PDB file of C-alpha atoms in Angstrom:
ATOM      1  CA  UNK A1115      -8.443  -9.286  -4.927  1.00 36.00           C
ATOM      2  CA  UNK A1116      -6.667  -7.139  -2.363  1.00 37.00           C
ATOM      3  CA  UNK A1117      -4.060  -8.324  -1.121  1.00 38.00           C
ATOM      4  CA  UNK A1118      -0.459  -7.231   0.507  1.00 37.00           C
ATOM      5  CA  UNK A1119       2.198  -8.736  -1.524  1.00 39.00           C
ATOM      6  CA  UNK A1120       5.884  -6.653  -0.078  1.00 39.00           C
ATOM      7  CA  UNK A1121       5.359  -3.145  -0.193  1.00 38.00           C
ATOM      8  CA  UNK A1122       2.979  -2.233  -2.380  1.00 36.00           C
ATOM      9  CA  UNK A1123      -0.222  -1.661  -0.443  1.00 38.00           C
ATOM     10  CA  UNK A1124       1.784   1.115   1.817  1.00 39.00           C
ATOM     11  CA  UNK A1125       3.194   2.465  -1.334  1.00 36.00           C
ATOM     12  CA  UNK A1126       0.494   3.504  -3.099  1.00 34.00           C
ATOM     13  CA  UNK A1127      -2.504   2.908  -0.143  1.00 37.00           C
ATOM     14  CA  UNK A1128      -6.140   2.794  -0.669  1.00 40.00           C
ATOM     15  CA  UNK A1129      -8.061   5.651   0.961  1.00 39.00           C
ATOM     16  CA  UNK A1130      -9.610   4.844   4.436  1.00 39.00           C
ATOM     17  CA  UNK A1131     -12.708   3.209   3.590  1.00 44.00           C
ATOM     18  CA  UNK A1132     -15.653   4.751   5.151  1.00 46.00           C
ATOM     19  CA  UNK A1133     -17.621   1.916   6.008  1.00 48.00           C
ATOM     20  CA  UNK A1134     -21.421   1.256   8.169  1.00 51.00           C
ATOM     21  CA  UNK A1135     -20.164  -0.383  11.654  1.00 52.00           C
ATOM     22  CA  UNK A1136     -23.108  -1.808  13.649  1.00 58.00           C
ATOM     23  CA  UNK A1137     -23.670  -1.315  16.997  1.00 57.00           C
ATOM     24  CA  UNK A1138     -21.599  -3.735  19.020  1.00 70.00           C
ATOM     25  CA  UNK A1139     -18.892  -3.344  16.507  1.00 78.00           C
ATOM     26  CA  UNK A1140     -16.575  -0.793  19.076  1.00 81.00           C
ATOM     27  CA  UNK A1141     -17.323  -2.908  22.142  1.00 84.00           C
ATOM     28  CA  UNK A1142     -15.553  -6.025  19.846  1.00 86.00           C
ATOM     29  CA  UNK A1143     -13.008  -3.970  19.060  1.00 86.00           C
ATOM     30  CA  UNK A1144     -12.352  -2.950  22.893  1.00 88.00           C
ATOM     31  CA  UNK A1145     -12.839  -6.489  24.159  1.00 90.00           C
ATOM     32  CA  UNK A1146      -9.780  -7.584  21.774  1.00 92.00           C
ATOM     33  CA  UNK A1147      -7.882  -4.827  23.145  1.00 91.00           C
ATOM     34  CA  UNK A1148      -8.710  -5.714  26.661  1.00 92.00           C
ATOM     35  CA  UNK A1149      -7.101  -9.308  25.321  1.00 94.00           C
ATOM     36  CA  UNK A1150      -4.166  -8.040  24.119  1.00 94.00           C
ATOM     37  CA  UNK A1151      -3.743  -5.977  27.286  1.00 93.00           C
ATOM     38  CA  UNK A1152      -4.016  -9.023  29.316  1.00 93.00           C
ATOM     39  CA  UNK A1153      -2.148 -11.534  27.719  1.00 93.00           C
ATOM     40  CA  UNK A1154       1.316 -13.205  28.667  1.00 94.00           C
ATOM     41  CA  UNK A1155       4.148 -11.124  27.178  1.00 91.00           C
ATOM     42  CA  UNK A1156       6.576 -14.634  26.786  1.00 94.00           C
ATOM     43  CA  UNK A1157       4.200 -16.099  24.336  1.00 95.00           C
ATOM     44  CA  UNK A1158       5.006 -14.939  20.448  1.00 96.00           C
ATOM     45  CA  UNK A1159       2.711 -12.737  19.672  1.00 97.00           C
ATOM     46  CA  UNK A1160       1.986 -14.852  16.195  1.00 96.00           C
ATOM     47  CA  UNK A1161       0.777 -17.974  18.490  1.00 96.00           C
ATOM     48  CA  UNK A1162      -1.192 -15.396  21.098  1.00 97.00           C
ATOM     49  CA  UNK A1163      -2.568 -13.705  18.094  1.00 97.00           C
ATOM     50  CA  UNK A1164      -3.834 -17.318  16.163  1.00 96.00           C
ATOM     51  CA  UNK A1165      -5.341 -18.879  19.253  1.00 95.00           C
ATOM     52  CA  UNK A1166      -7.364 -15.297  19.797  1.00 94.00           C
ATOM     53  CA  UNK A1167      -8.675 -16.039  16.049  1.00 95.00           C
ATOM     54  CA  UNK A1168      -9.288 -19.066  16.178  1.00 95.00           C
ATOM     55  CA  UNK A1169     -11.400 -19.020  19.225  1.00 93.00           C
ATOM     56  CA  UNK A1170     -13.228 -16.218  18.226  1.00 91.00           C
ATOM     57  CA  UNK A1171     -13.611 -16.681  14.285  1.00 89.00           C
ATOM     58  CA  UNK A1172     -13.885 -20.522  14.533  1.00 88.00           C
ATOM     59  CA  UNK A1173     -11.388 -21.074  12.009  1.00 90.00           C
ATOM     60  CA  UNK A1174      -8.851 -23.941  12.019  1.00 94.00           C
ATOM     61  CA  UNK A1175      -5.388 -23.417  14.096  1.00 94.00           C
ATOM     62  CA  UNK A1176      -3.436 -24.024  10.585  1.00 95.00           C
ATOM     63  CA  UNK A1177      -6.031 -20.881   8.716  1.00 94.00           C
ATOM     64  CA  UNK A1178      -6.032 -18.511  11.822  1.00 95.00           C
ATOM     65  CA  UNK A1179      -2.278 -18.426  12.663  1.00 96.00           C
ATOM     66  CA  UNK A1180      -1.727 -17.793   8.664  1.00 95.00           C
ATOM     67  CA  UNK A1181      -4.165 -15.214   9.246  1.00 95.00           C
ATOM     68  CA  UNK A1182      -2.182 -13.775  12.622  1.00 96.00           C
ATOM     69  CA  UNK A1183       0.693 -14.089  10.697  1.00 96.00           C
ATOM     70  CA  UNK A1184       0.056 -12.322   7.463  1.00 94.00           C
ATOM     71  CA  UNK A1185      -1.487  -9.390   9.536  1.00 95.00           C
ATOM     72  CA  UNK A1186       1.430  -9.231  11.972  1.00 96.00           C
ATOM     73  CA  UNK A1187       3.920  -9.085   8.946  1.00 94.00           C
ATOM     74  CA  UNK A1188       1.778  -5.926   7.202  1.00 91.00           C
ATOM     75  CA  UNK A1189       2.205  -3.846   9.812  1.00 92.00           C
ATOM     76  CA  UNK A1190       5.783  -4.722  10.826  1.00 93.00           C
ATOM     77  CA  UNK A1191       6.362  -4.148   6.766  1.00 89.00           C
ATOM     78  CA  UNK A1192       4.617  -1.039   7.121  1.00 87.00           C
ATOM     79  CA  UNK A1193       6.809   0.306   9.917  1.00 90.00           C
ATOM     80  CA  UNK A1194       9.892  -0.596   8.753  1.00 89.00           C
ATOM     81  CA  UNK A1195       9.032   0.861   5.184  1.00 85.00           C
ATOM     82  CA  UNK A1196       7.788   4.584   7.143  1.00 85.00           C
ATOM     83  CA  UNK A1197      11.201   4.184   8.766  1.00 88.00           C
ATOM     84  CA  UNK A1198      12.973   4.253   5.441  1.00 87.00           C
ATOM     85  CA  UNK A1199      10.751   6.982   4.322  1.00 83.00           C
ATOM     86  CA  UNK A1200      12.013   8.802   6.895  1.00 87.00           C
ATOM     87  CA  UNK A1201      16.043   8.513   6.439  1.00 91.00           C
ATOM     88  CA  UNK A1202      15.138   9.236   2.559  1.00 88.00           C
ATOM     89  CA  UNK A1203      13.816  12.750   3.094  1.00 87.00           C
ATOM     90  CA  UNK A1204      16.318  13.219   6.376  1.00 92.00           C
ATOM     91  CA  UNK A1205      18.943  13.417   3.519  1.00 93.00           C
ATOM     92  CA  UNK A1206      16.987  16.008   1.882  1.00 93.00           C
ATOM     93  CA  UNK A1207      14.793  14.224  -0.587  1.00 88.00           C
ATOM     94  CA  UNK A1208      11.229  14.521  -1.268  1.00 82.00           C
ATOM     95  CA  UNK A1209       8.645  11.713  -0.901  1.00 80.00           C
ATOM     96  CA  UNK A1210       7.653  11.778  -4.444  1.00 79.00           C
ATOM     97  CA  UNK A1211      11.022  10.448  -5.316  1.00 82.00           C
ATOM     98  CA  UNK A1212      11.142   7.973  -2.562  1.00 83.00           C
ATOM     99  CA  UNK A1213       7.889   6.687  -3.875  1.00 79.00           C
ATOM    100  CA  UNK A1214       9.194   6.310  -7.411  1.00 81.00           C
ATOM    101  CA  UNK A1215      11.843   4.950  -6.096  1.00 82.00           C
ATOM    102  CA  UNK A1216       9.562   1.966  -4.842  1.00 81.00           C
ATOM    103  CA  UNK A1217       7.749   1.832  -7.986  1.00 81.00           C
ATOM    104  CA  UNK A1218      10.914   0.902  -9.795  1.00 84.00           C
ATOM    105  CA  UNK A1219      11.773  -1.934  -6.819  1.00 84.00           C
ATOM    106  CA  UNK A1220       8.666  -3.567  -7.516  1.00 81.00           C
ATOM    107  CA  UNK A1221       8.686  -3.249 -11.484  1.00 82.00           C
ATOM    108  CA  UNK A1222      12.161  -5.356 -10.861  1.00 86.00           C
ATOM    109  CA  UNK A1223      10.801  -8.420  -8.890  1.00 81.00           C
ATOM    110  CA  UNK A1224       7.414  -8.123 -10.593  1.00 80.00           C
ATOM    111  CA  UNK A1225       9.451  -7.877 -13.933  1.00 84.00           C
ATOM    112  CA  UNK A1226       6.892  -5.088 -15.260  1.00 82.00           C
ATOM    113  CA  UNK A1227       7.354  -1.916 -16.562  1.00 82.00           C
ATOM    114  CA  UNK A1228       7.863   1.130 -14.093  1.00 80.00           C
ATOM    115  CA  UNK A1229       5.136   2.569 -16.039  1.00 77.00           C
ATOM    116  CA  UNK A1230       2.541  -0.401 -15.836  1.00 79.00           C
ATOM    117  CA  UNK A1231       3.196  -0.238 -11.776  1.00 77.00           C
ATOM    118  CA  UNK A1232       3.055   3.343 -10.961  1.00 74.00           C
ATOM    119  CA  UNK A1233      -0.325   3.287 -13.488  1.00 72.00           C
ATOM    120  CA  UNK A1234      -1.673   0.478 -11.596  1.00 71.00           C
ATOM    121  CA  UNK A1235      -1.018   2.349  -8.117  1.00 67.00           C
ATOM    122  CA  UNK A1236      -2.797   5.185  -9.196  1.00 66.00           C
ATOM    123  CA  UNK A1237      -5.382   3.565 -10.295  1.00 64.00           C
ATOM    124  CA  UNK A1238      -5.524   1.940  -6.787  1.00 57.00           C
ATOM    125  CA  UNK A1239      -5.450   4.837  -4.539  1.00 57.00           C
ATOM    126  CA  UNK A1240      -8.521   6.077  -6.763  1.00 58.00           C
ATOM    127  CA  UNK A1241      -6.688   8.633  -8.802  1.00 59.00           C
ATOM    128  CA  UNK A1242      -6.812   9.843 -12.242  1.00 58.00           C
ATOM    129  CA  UNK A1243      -4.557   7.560 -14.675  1.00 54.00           C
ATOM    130  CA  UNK A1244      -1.770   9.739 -16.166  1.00 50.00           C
ATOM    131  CA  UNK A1245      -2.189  11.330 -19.615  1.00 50.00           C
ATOM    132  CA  UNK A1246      -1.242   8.945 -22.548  1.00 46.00           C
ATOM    133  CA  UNK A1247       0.187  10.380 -25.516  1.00 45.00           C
ATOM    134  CA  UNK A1248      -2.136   8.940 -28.590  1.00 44.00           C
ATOM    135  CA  UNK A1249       0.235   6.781 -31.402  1.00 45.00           C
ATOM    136  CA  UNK A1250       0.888   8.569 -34.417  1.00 44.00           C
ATOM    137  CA  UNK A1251      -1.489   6.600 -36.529  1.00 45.00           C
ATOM    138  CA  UNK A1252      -5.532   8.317 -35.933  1.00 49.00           C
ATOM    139  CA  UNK A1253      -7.289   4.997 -33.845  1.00 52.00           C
ATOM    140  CA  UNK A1254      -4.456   3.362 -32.765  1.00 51.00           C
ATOM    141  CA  UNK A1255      -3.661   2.333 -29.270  1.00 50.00           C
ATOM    142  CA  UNK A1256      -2.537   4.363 -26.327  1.00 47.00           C
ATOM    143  CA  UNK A1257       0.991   4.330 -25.288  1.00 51.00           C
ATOM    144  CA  UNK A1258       2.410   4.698 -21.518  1.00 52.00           C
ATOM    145  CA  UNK A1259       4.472   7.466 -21.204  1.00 55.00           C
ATOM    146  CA  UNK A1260       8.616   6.893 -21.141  1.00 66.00           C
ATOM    147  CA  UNK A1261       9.699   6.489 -17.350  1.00 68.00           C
ATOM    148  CA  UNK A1262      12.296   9.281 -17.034  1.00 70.00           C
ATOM    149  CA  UNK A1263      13.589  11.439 -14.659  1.00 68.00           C
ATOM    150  CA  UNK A1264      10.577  14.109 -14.695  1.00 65.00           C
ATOM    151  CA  UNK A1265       7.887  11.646 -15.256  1.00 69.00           C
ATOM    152  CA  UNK A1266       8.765   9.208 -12.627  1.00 72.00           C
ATOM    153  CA  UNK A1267       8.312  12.075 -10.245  1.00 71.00           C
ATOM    154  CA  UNK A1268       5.190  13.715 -11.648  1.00 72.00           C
ATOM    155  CA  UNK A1269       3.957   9.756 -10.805  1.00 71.00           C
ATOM    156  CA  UNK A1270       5.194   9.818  -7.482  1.00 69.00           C
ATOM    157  CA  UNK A1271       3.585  13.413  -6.741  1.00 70.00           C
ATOM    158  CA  UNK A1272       0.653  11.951  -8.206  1.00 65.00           C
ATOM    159  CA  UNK A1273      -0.016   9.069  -5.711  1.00 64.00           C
ATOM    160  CA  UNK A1274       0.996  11.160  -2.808  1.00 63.00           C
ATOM    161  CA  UNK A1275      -1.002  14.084  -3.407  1.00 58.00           C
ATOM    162  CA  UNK A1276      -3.697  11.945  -3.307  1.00 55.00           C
ATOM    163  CA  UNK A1277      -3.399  10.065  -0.826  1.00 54.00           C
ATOM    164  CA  UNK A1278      -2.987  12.502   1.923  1.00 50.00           C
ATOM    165  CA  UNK A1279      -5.712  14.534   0.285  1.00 46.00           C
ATOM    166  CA  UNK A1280      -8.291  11.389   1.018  1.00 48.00           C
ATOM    167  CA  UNK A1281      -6.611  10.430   4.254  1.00 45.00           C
ATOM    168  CA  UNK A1282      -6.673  13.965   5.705  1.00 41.00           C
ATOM    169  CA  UNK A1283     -10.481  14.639   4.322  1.00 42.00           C
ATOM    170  CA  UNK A1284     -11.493  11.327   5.696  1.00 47.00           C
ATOM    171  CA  UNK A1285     -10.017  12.009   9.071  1.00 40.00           C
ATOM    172  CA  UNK A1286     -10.949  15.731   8.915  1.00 40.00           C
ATOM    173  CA  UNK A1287     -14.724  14.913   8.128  1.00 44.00           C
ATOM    174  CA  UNK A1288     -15.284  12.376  11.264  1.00 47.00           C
ATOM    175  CA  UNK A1289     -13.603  14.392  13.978  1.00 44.00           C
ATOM    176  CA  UNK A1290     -11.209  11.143  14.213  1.00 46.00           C
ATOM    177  CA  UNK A1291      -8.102  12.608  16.243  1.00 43.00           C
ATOM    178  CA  UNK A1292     -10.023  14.076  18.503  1.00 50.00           C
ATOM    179  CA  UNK A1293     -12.767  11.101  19.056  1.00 53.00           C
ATOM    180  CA  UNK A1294     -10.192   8.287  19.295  1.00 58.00           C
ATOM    181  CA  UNK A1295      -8.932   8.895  23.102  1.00 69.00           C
ATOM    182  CA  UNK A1296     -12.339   9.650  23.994  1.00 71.00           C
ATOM    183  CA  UNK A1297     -14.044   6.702  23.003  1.00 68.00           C
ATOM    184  CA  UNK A1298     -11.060   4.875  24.254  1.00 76.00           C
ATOM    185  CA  UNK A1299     -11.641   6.183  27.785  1.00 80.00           C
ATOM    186  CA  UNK A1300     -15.115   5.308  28.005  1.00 81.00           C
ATOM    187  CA  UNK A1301     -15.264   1.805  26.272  1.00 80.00           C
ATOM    188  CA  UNK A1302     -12.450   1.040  28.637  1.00 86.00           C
ATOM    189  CA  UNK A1303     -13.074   3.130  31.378  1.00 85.00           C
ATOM    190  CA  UNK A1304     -12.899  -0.500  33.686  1.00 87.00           C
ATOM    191  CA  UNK A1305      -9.999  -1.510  31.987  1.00 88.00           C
ATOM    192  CA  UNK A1306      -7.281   0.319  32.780  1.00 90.00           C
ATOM    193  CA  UNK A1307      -4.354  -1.424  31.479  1.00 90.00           C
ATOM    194  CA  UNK A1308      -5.943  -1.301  28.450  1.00 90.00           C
ATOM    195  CA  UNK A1309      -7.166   2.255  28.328  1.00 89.00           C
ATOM    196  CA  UNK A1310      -3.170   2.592  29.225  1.00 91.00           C
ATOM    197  CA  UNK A1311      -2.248   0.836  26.033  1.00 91.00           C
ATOM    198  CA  UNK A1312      -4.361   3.195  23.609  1.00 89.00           C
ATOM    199  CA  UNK A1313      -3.668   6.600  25.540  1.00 88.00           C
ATOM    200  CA  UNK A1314       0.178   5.423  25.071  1.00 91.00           C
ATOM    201  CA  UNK A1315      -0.435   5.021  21.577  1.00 89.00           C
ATOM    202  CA  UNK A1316      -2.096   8.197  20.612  1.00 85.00           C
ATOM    203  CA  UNK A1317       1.052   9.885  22.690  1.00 87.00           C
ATOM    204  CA  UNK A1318       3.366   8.008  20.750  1.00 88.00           C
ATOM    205  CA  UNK A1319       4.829   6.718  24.105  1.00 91.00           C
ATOM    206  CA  UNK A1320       4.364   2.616  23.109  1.00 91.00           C
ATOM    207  CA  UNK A1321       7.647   1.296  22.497  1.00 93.00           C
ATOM    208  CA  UNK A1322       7.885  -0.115  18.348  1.00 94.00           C
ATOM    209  CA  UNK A1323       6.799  -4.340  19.912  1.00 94.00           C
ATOM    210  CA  UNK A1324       3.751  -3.101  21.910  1.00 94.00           C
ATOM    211  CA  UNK A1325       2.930  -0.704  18.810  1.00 94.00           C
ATOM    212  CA  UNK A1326       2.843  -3.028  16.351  1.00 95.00           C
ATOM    213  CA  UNK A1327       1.066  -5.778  18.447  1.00 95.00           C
ATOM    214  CA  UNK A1328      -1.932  -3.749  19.189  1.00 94.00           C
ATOM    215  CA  UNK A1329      -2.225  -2.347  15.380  1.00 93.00           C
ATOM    216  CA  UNK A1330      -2.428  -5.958  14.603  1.00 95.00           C
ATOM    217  CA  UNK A1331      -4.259  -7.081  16.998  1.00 94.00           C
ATOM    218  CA  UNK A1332      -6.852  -4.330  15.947  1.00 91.00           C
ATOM    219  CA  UNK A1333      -6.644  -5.378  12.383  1.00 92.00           C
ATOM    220  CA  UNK A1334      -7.525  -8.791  13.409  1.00 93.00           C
ATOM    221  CA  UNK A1335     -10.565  -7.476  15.405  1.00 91.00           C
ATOM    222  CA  UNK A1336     -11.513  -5.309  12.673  1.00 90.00           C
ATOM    223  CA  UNK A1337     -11.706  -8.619  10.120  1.00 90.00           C
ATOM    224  CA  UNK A1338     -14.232 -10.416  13.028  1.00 91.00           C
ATOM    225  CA  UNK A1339     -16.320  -7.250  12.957  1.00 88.00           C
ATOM    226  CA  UNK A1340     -16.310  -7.717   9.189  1.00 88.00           C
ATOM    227  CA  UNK A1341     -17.059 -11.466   9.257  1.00 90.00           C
ATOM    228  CA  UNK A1342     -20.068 -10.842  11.353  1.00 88.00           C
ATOM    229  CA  UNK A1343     -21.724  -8.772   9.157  1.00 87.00           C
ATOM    230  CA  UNK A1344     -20.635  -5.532  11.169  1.00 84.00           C
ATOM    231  CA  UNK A1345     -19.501  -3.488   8.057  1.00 82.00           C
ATOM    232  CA  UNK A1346     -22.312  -4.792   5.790  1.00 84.00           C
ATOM    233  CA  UNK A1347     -23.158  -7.771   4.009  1.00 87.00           C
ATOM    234  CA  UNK A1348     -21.153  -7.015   0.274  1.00 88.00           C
ATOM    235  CA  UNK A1349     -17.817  -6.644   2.729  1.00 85.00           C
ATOM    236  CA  UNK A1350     -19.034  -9.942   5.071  1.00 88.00           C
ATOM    237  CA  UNK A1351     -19.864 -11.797   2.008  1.00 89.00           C
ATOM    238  CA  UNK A1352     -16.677 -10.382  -0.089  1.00 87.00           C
ATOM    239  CA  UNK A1353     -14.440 -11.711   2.866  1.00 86.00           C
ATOM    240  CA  UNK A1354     -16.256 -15.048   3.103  1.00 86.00           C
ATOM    241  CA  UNK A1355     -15.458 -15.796  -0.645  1.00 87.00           C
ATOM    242  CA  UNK A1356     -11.688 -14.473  -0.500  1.00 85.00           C
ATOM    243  CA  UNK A1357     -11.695 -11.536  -2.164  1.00 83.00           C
ATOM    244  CA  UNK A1358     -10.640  -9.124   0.328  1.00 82.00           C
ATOM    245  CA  UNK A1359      -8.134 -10.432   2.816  1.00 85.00           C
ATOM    246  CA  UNK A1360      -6.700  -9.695   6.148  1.00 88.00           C
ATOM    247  CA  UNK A1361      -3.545  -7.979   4.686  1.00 86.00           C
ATOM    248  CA  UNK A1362      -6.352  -5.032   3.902  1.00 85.00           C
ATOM    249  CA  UNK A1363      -7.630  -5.053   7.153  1.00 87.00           C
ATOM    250  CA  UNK A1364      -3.971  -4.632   8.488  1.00 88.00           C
ATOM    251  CA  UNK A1365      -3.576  -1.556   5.816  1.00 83.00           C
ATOM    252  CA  UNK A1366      -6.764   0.138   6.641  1.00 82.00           C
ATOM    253  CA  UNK A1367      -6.096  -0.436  10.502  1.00 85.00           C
ATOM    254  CA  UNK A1368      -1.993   1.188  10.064  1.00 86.00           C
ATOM    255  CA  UNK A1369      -3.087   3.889   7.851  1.00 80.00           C
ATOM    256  CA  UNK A1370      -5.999   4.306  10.326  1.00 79.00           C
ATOM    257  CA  UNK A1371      -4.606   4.431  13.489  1.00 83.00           C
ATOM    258  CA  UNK A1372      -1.452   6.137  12.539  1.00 82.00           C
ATOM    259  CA  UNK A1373      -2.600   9.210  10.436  1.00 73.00           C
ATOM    260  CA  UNK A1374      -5.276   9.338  13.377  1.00 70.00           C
ATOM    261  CA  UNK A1375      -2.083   9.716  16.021  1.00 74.00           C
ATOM    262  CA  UNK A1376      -0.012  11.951  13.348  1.00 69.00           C
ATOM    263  CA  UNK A1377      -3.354  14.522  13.116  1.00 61.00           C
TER     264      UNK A1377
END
C-alpha cells in the first residue's frame, strides 16, 4: 500500500509518476481550482475541502472529510519538514545528513533498525539496494551493513541522488516549468482570480495558507481524475480497492508542483 504515515513519503519520495491523463482530465483539474478560488475564506479549509469531495466523488461526509483531511495534513507535513531542511543546511550541513538524520527518527518510533529503514527507502524511490557484505559461512544469509557514521551518509547520498536525478529528468523531459503558467493562462483565461492564484504560485508570491490550500486542493482533484478512470484503469481500479491512497496523491501533487516552481 502507499501510504503517508509522518515523514516518510517526503523523506525518501517516489519519483513523479508519469502517468496517461485523458482528455478532460486538465479542465477537472482547473474547475477545482476555479472552486478553491471562489470559495469563502472563514470556512476551514478541512470542511470546504470535504464538502468539495463529497459532492464531486459521491463519497460519504464521514470518508471525504478523512480524505480532505489526510491530504491537507501531507502537504502541511511536507512544508514544515522542507522548512527544517532548510535551517539544517543554513548551519552548514549537507542534505545527505539531514536525511539520515530522518532515517534514524523513524527507526525510533517504528522501533526498526536504521538500516532496515534507509534500505526500505531506497528501495522506494526505485534505487539500487546498498551492497551487503555476504556472512562468513559460503550460502549463508546476507547481512545489512553496520549504521555508522560513513554509512549512514553514503545512505542518505544514496536516496537523494536519486531522487533529484528522476525528479529533474521527469520535469526536464515534459517541458513542465515552462508549460505550467501557460496552460494555466489558457484553461483559466475566464477565470481570473483563479489564473491569479496559479501565476502567484509559480512566482512564489502565495502566502504559506493559500499555498498549501491549493496544493491540496489539487491533490484532491488529481484523486477524482484518478477515480474516473483518467490515469488508466490499473490506477482507477488500484484506488477503488485501497491500495493507493490520497496521501500519494498529496506527495505526487507537492513534489509536482513544487520542483515544477523551483525549475
Amino acid at each position: 500500500m502507499l501510504s503517508s504515515s509522518s515523514s516518510f513519503p517526503t523523506l525518501v519520495p517516489d519519483p513523479i509518476v508519469a502517468l496517461p491523463v485523458s482528455p478532460g482530465s486538465s479542465e477537472l483539474l482547473a474547475e477545482w481550482l476555479r472552486e478553491y478560488a471562489q470559495r469563502d475564506p472563514s470556512q476551514p479549509m478541512d470542511q470546504w475541502l470535504a464538502g468539495l469531495i463529497e459532492r464531486r466523488a459521491a463519497l460519504a461526509r464521514e470518508q471525504a472529510l478523512r480524505e480532505a483531511i489526510e491530504v491537507i495534513d501531507y502537504i502541511d507535513e511536507s512544508h514544515v519538514l522542507h522548512g527544517d531542511l532548510k535551517q539544517h543546511k543554513q548551519r552548514g550541513k549537507s542534505r545527505s545528513s539531514w536525511i539520515a538524520r530522518q532515517v534514524e527518527d523513524i527507526a525510533r518510533w517504528s522501533k526498526a533498525s536504521p538500516e532496515d529503514v534507509a534500505a526500505l527507502g531506497a528501495m522506494l524511490a526505485g534505487l539500487p539496494l546498498p551492497q551487503r557484505a555476504p556472512a562468513e559461512l559460503p550460502g549463508g544469509p546476507l547481512r545489512q551493513p553496520q549504521w555508522n557514521d560513513v554509512t549512514r551518509i553514503n545512505f542518505g547520498k544514496l536516496i537523494e541522488s536519486g531522487h533529484q536525478a528522476t525528479v529533474a529528468g521527469g520535469l526536464l523531459e515534459r517541458g513542465e516549468p515552462a508549460a505550467l503558467s501557460e496552460a494555466a493562462s489558457v484553461l483559466l483565461k475566464d477565470y481570473p482570480a483563479a489564473n491569479t492564484l496559479v501565476q502567484d504560485y509559480i512566482e512564489g508570491r502565495l502566502d504559506p495558507a493559500l499555498r498549501n490550500g491549493l496544493q491540496a486542493t489539487l491533490a484532491s482533484a488529481t484523486a477524482m481524475v484518478a477515480r474516473r478512470g483518467g490515469f488508466g484503469v490499473e490506477l482507477m481500479e488500484s484506488v477503488g480497492r485501497g491500495e493507493v491512497i490520497p496521501g500519494w496523491f498529496a506527495h505526487q501533487t507537492y513534489l509536482g508542483t513544487e520542483n515544477a516552481r523551483v525549475l
